[in-house]
Amino acid sequence: MNSRSKETPKSTQMKTQKTRPEIVECVPNFSEGRRPEVIETIVGAIRDVPGVTVLDYSSDPDHNRMVVTFIGNKETVLDGAFAGVAKAVELIDMEKHQGGHPRIGAADVVPFIPISGVEMKDCVEIAKRLGAMIADKLSVPVYLYGEAAQDPARRDLANVRKGQYEGLKVAITDPDRTPDFGPARMHPSAGATAVGARGPLVAYNINLGTRDVRVAKEIVKAVRAATGGFTTVKAMAVELEEAGQVQVSMNLTDCFKTPIHRVFEAVKREAMARGVLVTKSEVIGLLPVQALVDLARFYIQAHDLTVENVLEARLLEGQ
Amino acid sequence: MNSRSKETPKSTQMKTQKTRPEIVECVPNFSEGRRPEVIETIVGAIRDVPGVTVLDYSSDPDHNRMVVTFIGNKETVLDGAFAGVAKAVELIDMEKHQGGHPRIGAADVVPFIPISGVEMKDCVEIAKRLGAMIADKLSVPVYLYGEAAQDPARRDLANVRKGQYEGLKVAITDPDRTPDFGPARMHPSAGATAVGARGPLVAYNINLGTRDVRVAKEIVKAVRAATGGFTTVKAMAVELEEAGQVQVSMNLTDCFKTPIHRVFEAVKREAMARGVLVTKSEVIGLLPVQALVDLARFYIQAHDLTVENVLEARLLEGQ
């Protein structure tokens, strides 16, 4: 019924004459997840910048945190990021902030990611420009992290966030905590901000059918890099009060090196060994279609499947 | 680490002001899978038509058959299809044709599929126009099938192909086999052609680690509509001489009603019950990204995952 050639090439790729569009992704995280009007105002400030497309936003009251995903070119993405940070600095008071996720400021972290027609060094450049603007115009100290880090220790965001907002208020005067931009002094209500560049990261949560957070903590230890797990996985345990469940909350920092399905299967198996089932998993934000292709190759053994088999990806090429 | 709001909407969709591009897909099947020069010439004839984009082509010597996947607007897709059919009629001699797949002509079947900015009735219209052109200019009789069928029995392509080329040579003069266009007489070397319109179909093969074709035949019976299987699945067993394996070769006529993973799991389970493993599965041609999303929702229990989570799909919206 269906033919696959053994000799001739499987598919032809039509290369277009057009240059690839210039797309930078930005995924700022702000420390607000409980007041809908504040969430909407921050998103609106970003969306209103010409040349910016907001692709997604989500928030969580347990974490008291929100994430916005938007794209633009090298100039507009910078303007969009600054607009969001400025609004967060205006509306969020860290002295009153409580939530389940580590944070250092109202605008906690602002990463830039190269998507199309740009390279990592372009995103590092944008991060540095934004860092200077935030310090100069908003009086918020800035730490460069990830690929934009000037100090190798700051390549890891966890080092930048050590002690969180409350600890950094004291530690900011230590020589190894000197900000990259701005004074060695927290903004009185907005704290500090980390700005950086990185590759595409998948924010991925797996919920477990138990109230016992110790199960989640054991599984976190099993999968995270710091304790013998996968090199690209960061993880933490979260209690989901509303749902009466617990969660393994992860950042997969390279979903092509360590695919989502491998992490899922490891967590699922660890849970089952403890008499617990996965109730659901969730991807926060955007996934590259390659990650879904990798998942299909694994589960339905479609060893020859590629992005070229996906209609929408081929439509993008043709434009 | 990652937030999902419980109260606020998960994501915002940025609707663009642009109209959706007019895209019709065409997936003609021709009865050539052994002579590379003929295959390339037919593909080239289609590719050379202005406004046509060839997305994929593949061929198989066991089936002695080739499939081309291309897109265009309502006018260019018609021109592309005619160019391919005319070249196949010129180069393929059905009197000499042998192969593992049912066929009625050099150009065996030409379906049109609405992808974007067009409706099924537009594709039915294109099918009728192409049918008239093939009969008038090439003297090849044409049967309208699928959504374009004038006779309800011809909605099913299997009825149009009954007896294949050899049987139709005789049966074409029967009252119920009268072509929709052209004389009740086969073209002496090119036979007849079926032209129609349908929804997106997934051509899907699953290879089994056994030489015993009876295993494949039993599994075909288990999954195909005609013998108590899934309503949307057509299947046949194929022997893969080169690989020393057998294959369940399928058309999934509605991968949203009956998803690929459900069919895979059924085939795999039937095989295991017979002591056989799946070695690989393959998708021929193009898959909508929604099918991959459905697969991920099943395997990693990502119940909230949608096309909106896929970066490339969101990039298409923004253009």
XYZ file of C-alpha atoms in Angstrom:
638
model
C 0.000 0.000 0.000
C 2.695 2.481 0.888
C 6.105 2.711 -0.676
C 9.430 3.628 0.793
C 12.277 3.603 -1.669
C 15.342 1.619 -0.830
C 17.537 3.242 -3.422
C 16.286 6.723 -4.158
C 16.406 9.471 -1.569
C 13.459 9.523 0.758
C 12.532 13.105 0.230
C 13.480 16.199 -1.640
C 13.905 19.407 0.234
C 12.962 22.499 -1.623
C 15.406 25.203 -0.558
C 13.950 28.655 -0.946
C 15.806 31.721 -2.041
C 14.476 33.670 0.935
C 16.719 34.381 3.930
C 15.475 32.923 7.177
C 13.483 35.389 9.260
C 15.381 37.027 12.186
C 13.731 35.619 15.321
C 14.893 35.952 18.912
C 12.838 34.370 21.667
C 12.599 35.899 25.140
C 11.090 34.092 28.140
C 11.055 36.471 31.121
C 9.905 35.198 34.490
C 8.277 37.683 36.895
C 7.439 37.209 40.566
C 3.655 37.487 40.309
C 1.196 34.595 40.079
C -1.721 35.577 42.278
C -3.055 38.942 41.099
C -4.619 38.557 37.641
C -4.664 42.286 36.978
C -0.916 42.579 37.536
C -0.276 39.545 35.328
C -2.348 40.998 32.499
C -0.762 44.437 32.820
C 2.775 43.053 32.510
C 1.817 40.907 29.507
C 0.064 43.894 27.949
C 3.156 46.079 28.351
C 5.185 43.558 26.343
C 2.472 42.959 23.757
C 2.070 46.672 23.085
C 5.644 47.010 21.805
C 5.618 47.148 17.963
C 7.327 44.172 16.339
C 6.807 41.910 19.344
C 4.615 38.784 19.184
C 3.543 37.297 22.496
C 3.265 33.548 21.925
C 2.295 32.368 25.380
C 2.037 33.271 29.001
C 1.194 31.315 32.095
C 1.210 31.797 35.836
C 0.891 29.751 38.958
C -0.353 30.792 42.391
C 1.614 28.054 44.192
C 4.868 29.349 42.700
C 3.577 32.949 42.753
C 5.305 33.363 39.439
C 4.537 34.081 35.772
C 6.303 33.302 32.515
C 5.852 35.124 29.222
C 7.125 33.770 25.888
C 7.516 36.307 23.117
C 9.528 36.762 19.947
C 10.854 39.661 17.940
C 13.886 40.673 15.945
C 17.078 41.781 17.683
C 15.772 45.290 18.301
C 12.126 44.712 19.126
C 12.835 41.816 21.505
C 15.048 44.137 23.545
C 12.309 46.775 23.708
C 9.716 44.159 24.661
C 11.876 42.800 27.456
C 12.535 46.232 28.888
C 8.833 47.116 28.813
C 7.954 43.964 30.784
C 10.732 44.443 33.319
C 9.841 48.095 33.889
C 6.193 47.215 34.524
C 7.127 44.410 36.935
C 9.492 46.709 38.828
C 6.633 49.199 39.123
C 3.952 46.767 40.311
C 5.616 44.013 42.350
C 6.844 44.474 45.925
C 9.358 41.781 46.846
C 9.120 42.685 50.513
C 5.670 41.095 50.419
C 6.465 38.263 48.025
C 6.041 34.639 49.022
C 6.066 31.694 46.668
C 7.334 28.178 45.994
C 10.016 29.106 43.454
C 13.494 30.602 44.014
C 13.644 34.279 42.922
C 15.828 37.372 43.338
C 13.515 40.128 42.120
C 10.234 41.364 40.659
C 11.737 40.620 37.255
C 13.566 37.474 38.280
C 15.186 36.253 35.068
C 15.197 37.370 31.420
C 16.764 34.919 28.951
C 17.230 35.502 25.217
C 17.253 32.508 22.908
C 18.366 32.380 19.240
C 15.616 30.832 17.105
C 16.217 31.805 13.480
C 18.639 33.983 11.545
C 20.568 34.912 14.718
C 23.401 33.346 16.684
C 24.122 32.946 20.380
C 26.558 35.853 20.307
C 23.757 38.118 19.092
C 21.664 37.084 22.096
C 24.587 37.685 24.462
C 24.861 41.188 23.000
C 21.150 41.838 23.554
C 21.424 40.592 27.144
C 24.242 42.982 27.893
C 22.368 45.932 26.393
C 19.265 45.098 28.427
C 21.322 44.700 31.577
C 22.766 48.178 31.193
C 19.310 49.680 30.530
C 17.729 48.020 33.579
C 20.488 49.245 35.864
C 20.615 52.780 34.429
C 16.905 53.506 34.024
C 15.330 51.424 36.799
C 18.119 51.338 39.402
C 17.845 47.553 39.577
C 21.142 45.625 39.843
C 21.669 43.058 37.094
C 23.541 39.744 36.959
C 24.555 38.332 33.573
C 24.069 34.548 33.465
C 24.131 31.578 31.109
C 25.910 32.169 27.824
C 26.108 35.902 28.682
C 27.934 35.351 31.979
C 31.180 37.286 32.384
C 32.067 35.171 35.434
C 32.137 31.386 34.767
C 30.337 30.734 38.067
C 27.373 32.730 36.795
C 26.853 30.432 33.825
C 24.656 28.536 36.279
C 21.593 30.572 37.274
C 21.405 28.719 40.589
C 24.624 30.421 41.683
C 23.195 33.831 40.796
C 20.054 33.070 42.828
C 21.826 31.668 45.878
C 20.013 32.780 49.013
C 17.150 34.180 46.932
C 15.865 37.725 47.362
C 16.144 37.649 51.147
C 19.691 36.284 51.185
C 20.922 38.478 48.341
C 19.809 41.617 50.161
C 22.636 40.850 52.583
C 25.076 39.040 50.299
C 25.074 41.586 47.467
C 28.003 43.401 49.047
C 30.175 40.251 49.045
C 32.936 40.487 46.406
C 31.707 37.404 44.568
C 28.122 38.778 44.406
C 28.961 42.131 42.798
C 26.334 42.798 40.088
C 27.439 43.078 36.452
C 25.461 46.307 36.077
C 24.271 48.788 38.674
C 25.257 49.344 42.281
C 25.901 46.611 44.874
C 22.537 47.436 46.353
C 19.096 45.837 45.830
C 16.221 47.923 44.528
C 14.117 48.455 47.672
C 11.024 46.750 46.283
C 12.141 45.091 43.039
C 15.324 43.360 44.180
C 17.711 42.299 41.413
C 17.361 40.760 37.941
C 19.278 38.058 36.067
C 19.634 38.610 32.330
C 21.202 36.095 29.974
C 21.260 33.996 26.829
C 20.739 30.279 26.441
C 19.679 27.528 24.085
C 16.057 26.356 23.900
C 14.956 25.005 27.270
C 11.879 22.945 27.992
C 10.083 23.711 31.229
C 8.491 20.375 32.121
C 6.429 19.242 35.099
C 5.279 15.758 36.023
C 2.434 15.381 38.538
C 2.237 12.327 40.766
C -0.859 10.751 42.337
C 0.251 11.146 45.921
C 0.236 13.828 48.617
C 3.615 12.657 49.904
C 6.196 15.208 48.830
C 8.996 12.870 49.935
C 8.229 10.729 46.872
C 8.708 13.759 44.643
C 11.924 14.690 46.467
C 13.382 11.218 45.981
C 12.544 11.288 42.295
C 14.029 14.761 41.946
C 17.278 13.350 43.343
C 17.126 10.520 40.823
C 16.792 12.688 37.725
C 18.628 15.938 38.433
C 22.253 16.469 37.441
C 23.413 17.534 40.892
C 22.747 14.117 42.432
C 23.701 11.597 39.761
C 20.814 12.068 37.341
C 20.793 13.342 33.772
C 23.437 15.997 33.057
C 20.951 18.398 31.438
C 18.146 18.175 34.003
C 17.387 20.592 36.811
C 14.546 19.577 39.098
C 12.699 20.479 42.244
C 9.776 19.027 44.187
C 6.569 21.044 44.538
C 3.433 20.428 46.588
C 0.244 21.103 44.616
C -2.136 22.083 47.375
C -5.223 22.540 45.191
C -4.827 19.260 43.360
C -3.764 17.248 46.400
C -0.761 15.935 44.477
C 2.968 16.513 44.253
C 5.071 17.530 41.298
C 8.517 17.001 39.874
C 9.173 20.397 38.318
C 12.015 20.475 35.824
C 14.017 22.485 33.372
C 15.377 20.343 30.564
C 18.259 22.492 29.445
C 18.907 20.561 26.236
C 15.977 18.486 25.031
C 18.008 17.170 22.105
C 20.792 15.764 24.292
C 18.375 14.426 26.924
C 14.973 13.980 25.335
C 11.703 14.612 27.163
C 10.507 11.040 26.811
C 13.602 9.636 28.474
C 13.074 11.877 31.473
C 9.366 10.997 31.555
C 10.083 7.273 31.521
C 12.663 7.599 34.295
C 10.316 9.588 36.527
C 7.417 7.249 35.774
C 9.469 4.191 36.635
C 10.765 5.694 39.869
C 7.223 6.603 40.832
C 5.896 3.126 40.095
C 8.652 1.627 42.238
C 7.101 3.638 45.073
C 3.548 2.594 44.267
C 2.682 5.892 42.630
C 1.411 6.702 39.129
C 1.949 9.749 36.972
C -1.344 11.643 36.686
C -0.197 14.041 33.993
C 2.780 15.880 32.653
C 2.847 19.389 31.300
C 5.073 21.391 29.016
C 5.205 25.069 29.927
C 5.626 27.318 26.935
C 6.923 26.215 23.576
C 8.439 23.027 22.288
C 10.439 22.643 19.089
C 8.728 20.211 16.714
C 11.986 18.188 16.667
C 11.282 17.194 20.261
C 7.923 15.715 19.239
C 9.583 13.914 16.344
C 12.140 12.417 18.758
C 9.299 11.318 21.015
C 7.485 9.590 18.153
C 10.685 7.870 17.029
C 10.949 6.375 20.489
C 7.374 5.362 21.210
C 6.198 4.146 17.808
C 9.681 3.099 16.662
C 9.479 5.440 13.677
C 13.239 5.437 13.226
C 13.202 7.356 9.946
C 10.797 10.080 11.036
C 12.184 13.609 10.739
C 10.922 17.179 10.892
C 10.656 16.886 7.097
C 7.659 14.581 7.628
C 5.730 17.289 9.481
C 3.437 19.313 7.228
C 3.624 22.563 9.161
C 7.423 22.476 9.273
C 7.544 22.009 5.502
C 5.111 24.895 5.031
C 7.521 27.123 6.967
C 10.356 26.180 4.623
C 8.288 27.012 1.592
C 7.677 30.615 2.643
C 10.157 25.833 38.910
C 7.522 26.054 36.223
C 4.152 27.670 36.600
C 0.808 26.734 35.150
C -2.023 29.033 36.080
C -5.157 27.554 37.525
C -7.295 30.634 36.995
C -5.919 32.600 34.083
C -6.009 31.229 30.542
C -3.098 29.020 29.647
C -2.082 30.884 26.598
C -2.929 33.826 24.453
C -3.289 33.367 20.752
C -2.219 36.266 18.675
C -4.597 36.342 15.726
C -3.070 37.971 12.707
C -4.873 40.171 10.245
C -3.545 38.133 7.330
C -5.785 35.686 5.497
C -4.689 32.086 5.584
C -2.687 31.061 2.501
C -4.602 29.039 -0.140
C -3.024 25.563 -0.023
C -4.235 22.396 -1.725
C -2.252 19.197 -1.287
C -2.044 16.576 -4.040
C -0.624 13.075 -3.507
C -0.600 11.240 -6.850
C 0.466 7.599 -6.954
C 2.101 6.315 -10.162
C 2.861 2.714 -11.136
C 6.646 2.968 -11.246
C 9.038 2.014 -8.471
C 11.958 0.294 -10.197
C 13.363 2.644 -12.850
C 14.971 5.652 -11.114
C 15.103 7.699 -14.319
C 11.358 7.376 -14.829
C 10.695 8.266 -11.211
C 12.847 11.384 -11.432
C 11.317 12.465 -14.746
C 7.772 12.298 -13.370
C 8.735 14.213 -10.234
C 10.574 16.744 -12.384
C 7.518 17.306 -14.576
C 5.486 18.233 -11.509
C 8.226 20.323 -9.905
C 8.706 22.358 -13.081
C 5.168 23.747 -12.932
C 5.271 27.349 -11.606
C 3.537 27.747 -8.246
C 3.959 24.105 -7.305
C 6.100 22.991 -4.342
C 7.083 19.337 -4.218
C 7.305 18.428 -0.513
C 8.181 14.755 -0.754
C 8.384 11.753 -3.000
C 9.151 8.133 -2.376
C 9.077 4.864 -4.254
C 9.290 1.170 -3.576
C 10.488 -1.614 -5.843
C 8.445 -4.292 -4.017
C 5.254 -2.318 -4.661
C 6.620 -1.026 -7.995
C 4.951 2.244 -7.134
C 5.803 5.877 -6.374
C 4.075 8.618 -4.414
C 4.616 12.355 -4.822
C 3.383 14.921 -2.300
C 3.065 18.472 -3.569
C 1.132 21.623 -2.804
C -0.109 24.623 -4.736
C -3.086 26.918 -4.946
C -6.283 25.818 -6.658
C -4.927 26.557 -10.133
C -1.306 25.487 -9.857
C -2.106 22.201 -8.117
C -4.318 21.267 -11.062
C -1.524 22.069 -13.534
C 0.995 20.124 -11.469
C -1.227 17.076 -11.291
C -1.854 17.081 -15.030
C 1.864 17.395 -15.765
C 2.640 14.364 -13.614
C -0.168 12.267 -15.062
C 0.775 13.130 -18.639
C 4.390 12.122 -18.033
C 3.366 8.841 -16.380
C 1.014 8.027 -19.257
C 3.914 8.654 -21.645
C 6.524 6.548 -19.825
C 4.771 3.635 -18.089
C 3.506 0.545 -19.900
C 0.913 -1.262 -17.797
C 1.106 -4.328 -20.051
C 4.539 -4.923 -18.522
C 3.723 -3.772 -14.978
C 4.054 -6.112 -11.994
C 4.009 -5.055 -8.391
C 2.698 -5.782 -4.883
C 0.075 -3.031 -4.804
C -3.388 -2.857 -6.420
C -3.439 -0.437 -9.412
C -5.568 0.427 -12.431
C -3.189 2.556 -14.485
C 0.125 4.303 -15.031
C -1.305 7.205 -13.045
C -3.208 5.081 -10.556
C -4.804 7.614 -8.196
C -4.730 11.417 -7.837
C -6.293 12.783 -4.629
C -6.702 16.451 -3.748
C -6.748 17.446 -0.095
C -7.788 20.797 1.416
C -5.026 22.116 3.688
C -5.546 25.845 4.176
C -7.896 28.512 2.891
C -9.863 25.990 0.793
C -12.752 23.651 1.435
C -13.545 20.113 0.384
C -15.940 21.345 -2.305
C -13.058 23.270 -3.898
C -11.043 20.057 -4.066
C -13.994 18.174 -5.568
C -14.184 20.868 -8.244
C -10.462 20.516 -9.025
C -10.812 16.733 -9.230
C -13.617 17.038 -11.782
C -11.648 19.502 -13.892
C -8.599 17.237 -13.869
C -10.742 14.206 -14.745
C -12.091 15.945 -17.818
C -8.593 17.056 -18.903
C -7.096 13.563 -18.531
C -9.873 11.988 -20.574
C -9.907 14.678 -23.276
C -6.192 15.244 -23.783
C -4.702 11.846 -22.897
C -7.533 9.449 -23.865
C -7.324 7.846 -20.428
C -10.680 6.938 -18.794
C -11.198 8.507 -15.359
C -13.136 7.406 -12.257
C -14.090 10.017 -9.656
C -13.711 8.638 -6.131
C -13.748 9.690 -2.484
C -15.501 12.996 -1.788
C -15.626 13.625 -5.554
C -17.530 10.418 -6.334
C -20.739 10.863 -8.337
C -21.710 7.266 -7.557
C -21.855 6.430 -3.817
C -20.143 3.083 -4.446
C -17.111 4.967 -5.773
C -16.576 6.806 -2.490
C -14.437 3.763 -1.652
C -11.366 3.539 -3.884
C -11.276 -0.236 -3.467
C -14.487 -0.509 -5.483
C -12.965 1.598 -8.273
C -9.895 -0.663 -8.337
C -11.738 -3.977 -8.244
C -9.972 -6.494 -10.478
C -7.033 -4.095 -10.890
C -5.693 -3.186 -14.340
C -6.036 -6.689 -15.739
C -9.608 -7.157 -14.516
C -10.759 -3.654 -15.456
C -9.616 -4.160 -19.047
C -12.501 -6.632 -19.319
C -14.945 -5.159 -16.796
C -14.828 -1.557 -18.060
C -17.749 -2.242 -20.385
C -19.984 -3.393 -17.494
C -22.706 -0.812 -16.725
C -21.480 -0.316 -13.141
C -17.871 0.274 -14.304
C -18.622 3.064 -16.788
C -15.941 5.762 -16.347
C -16.963 9.264 -15.194
C -14.912 10.787 -18.011
C -13.712 9.300 -21.294
C -14.750 6.202 -23.234
C -15.508 2.795 -21.722
C -12.138 1.657 -23.011
C -8.750 1.455 -21.274
C -5.789 3.373 -22.666
C -3.716 0.628 -24.354
C -0.642 1.185 -22.208
C -1.729 3.565 -19.424
C -4.970 1.934 -18.305
C -7.325 4.141 -16.266
C -6.957 6.742 -13.506
C -8.886 7.465 -10.303
C -9.157 11.151 -9.363
C -10.737 12.396 -6.176
C -10.780 14.494 -3.024
C -10.321 13.410 0.581
C -9.263 14.505 4.016
C -5.663 14.151 5.221
C -4.625 10.509 5.205
C -1.592 9.000 6.867
C 0.183 6.255 4.943
C 1.672 4.145 7.726
C 3.664 0.881 7.682
C 4.723 -1.309 10.577
C 7.509 -3.843 10.009
C 7.609 -7.073 11.999
C 10.618 -9.197 12.892
C 9.473 -12.345 11.157
C 9.507 -13.817 7.644
C 6.076 -15.359 8.200
C 3.575 -13.332 6.193
C 0.708 -15.182 7.896
C 1.479 -13.189 11.052
C 1.095 -9.971 9.092
C -2.113 -11.217 7.491
C -3.641 -12.057 10.853
C -2.742 -8.628 12.211
C -4.154 -6.959 9.107
C -7.444 -8.715 9.846
C -7.311 -7.459 13.410
C -6.882 -3.771 12.601
C -8.652 -3.174 9.281
C -12.231 -1.940 9.131
C -13.447 -4.712 6.819
C -12.880 -7.455 9.395
C -13.836 -5.910 12.735
C -10.913 -3.563 13.248
C -10.806 0.220 13.419
C -13.377 1.949 11.207
C -10.818 4.287 9.632
C -8.047 1.770 8.912
C -7.288 0.075 5.598
C -4.490 -2.481 5.727
C -2.692 -5.104 3.716
C 0.177 -7.518 4.366
C 3.411 -7.147 2.404
C 6.491 -9.357 2.249
C 9.719 -7.356 2.417
C 12.081 -9.614 0.492
C 15.214 -7.497 0.946
C 14.769 -7.014 4.673
C 13.601 -10.581 5.368
C 10.620 -9.203 7.273
C 6.907 -8.702 6.777
C 4.889 -5.513 6.926
C 1.444 -4.340 7.899
C 0.897 -1.588 5.343
C -1.896 0.827 6.180
C -3.834 3.887 5.207
C -5.178 5.703 8.239
C -8.005 7.628 6.631
C -8.632 9.872 9.630
C -5.717 10.144 12.043
C -7.747 12.398 14.351
C -10.591 9.902 14.782
C -8.262 6.910 15.053
C -4.825 8.124 16.113
C -1.585 6.595 14.889
C -0.464 5.536 18.352
C -3.623 3.553 18.978
C -3.094 1.615 15.758
C 0.592 1.108 16.604
C -0.208 -0.230 20.051
C -2.824 -2.625 18.656
C -0.456 -3.979 16.004
C 2.392 -4.279 18.490
C 0.233 -6.166 20.971
C -1.064 -8.553 18.324
C 2.491 -9.191 17.188
C 3.744 -9.862 20.705
C 0.921 -12.343 21.232
C 2.467 -14.248 18.317
C 6.013 -13.999 19.639
C 6.981 -11.235 17.237
C 8.325 -7.725 17.825
C 7.890 -4.556 15.828
C 11.230 -3.654 14.230
C 10.198 -0.225 13.003
C 7.288 1.795 11.778
C 7.309 4.385 9.031
C 5.165 7.302 8.014
C 5.092 7.849 4.248
C 4.786 11.504 3.311
C 3.518 14.199 5.588
C 1.956 14.210 9.019
C -0.011 17.073 10.541
C 1.691 18.305 13.712
C -1.599 17.681 15.555
C -0.977 13.944 15.123
C 2.354 14.260 16.933
C 0.704 16.286 19.675
C -1.931 13.549 20.105
C 0.856 10.970 20.312
C 2.664 12.928 23.027
C -0.558 13.391 24.984
C -0.897 9.624 25.048
C 2.634 8.490 25.775
C 3.842 11.149 28.212
C 0.346 11.896 29.541
C 0.641 15.538 28.515
C -3.125 16.035 28.626
C -2.987 19.794 28.104
C -0.517 19.774 25.203
C -1.813 21.413 22.028
C -0.479 22.618 18.687
C -0.170 25.987 20.396
C 2.764 24.545 22.394
C 4.722 23.824 19.200
C 7.094 26.620 18.219
C 6.969 26.068 14.467
C 3.147 26.007 14.438
C 3.062 29.339 16.320
C 5.557 30.806 13.847
C 3.162 29.926 11.013
C 0.344 31.786 12.736
C 2.446 34.874 13.137
C 3.123 35.206 9.431
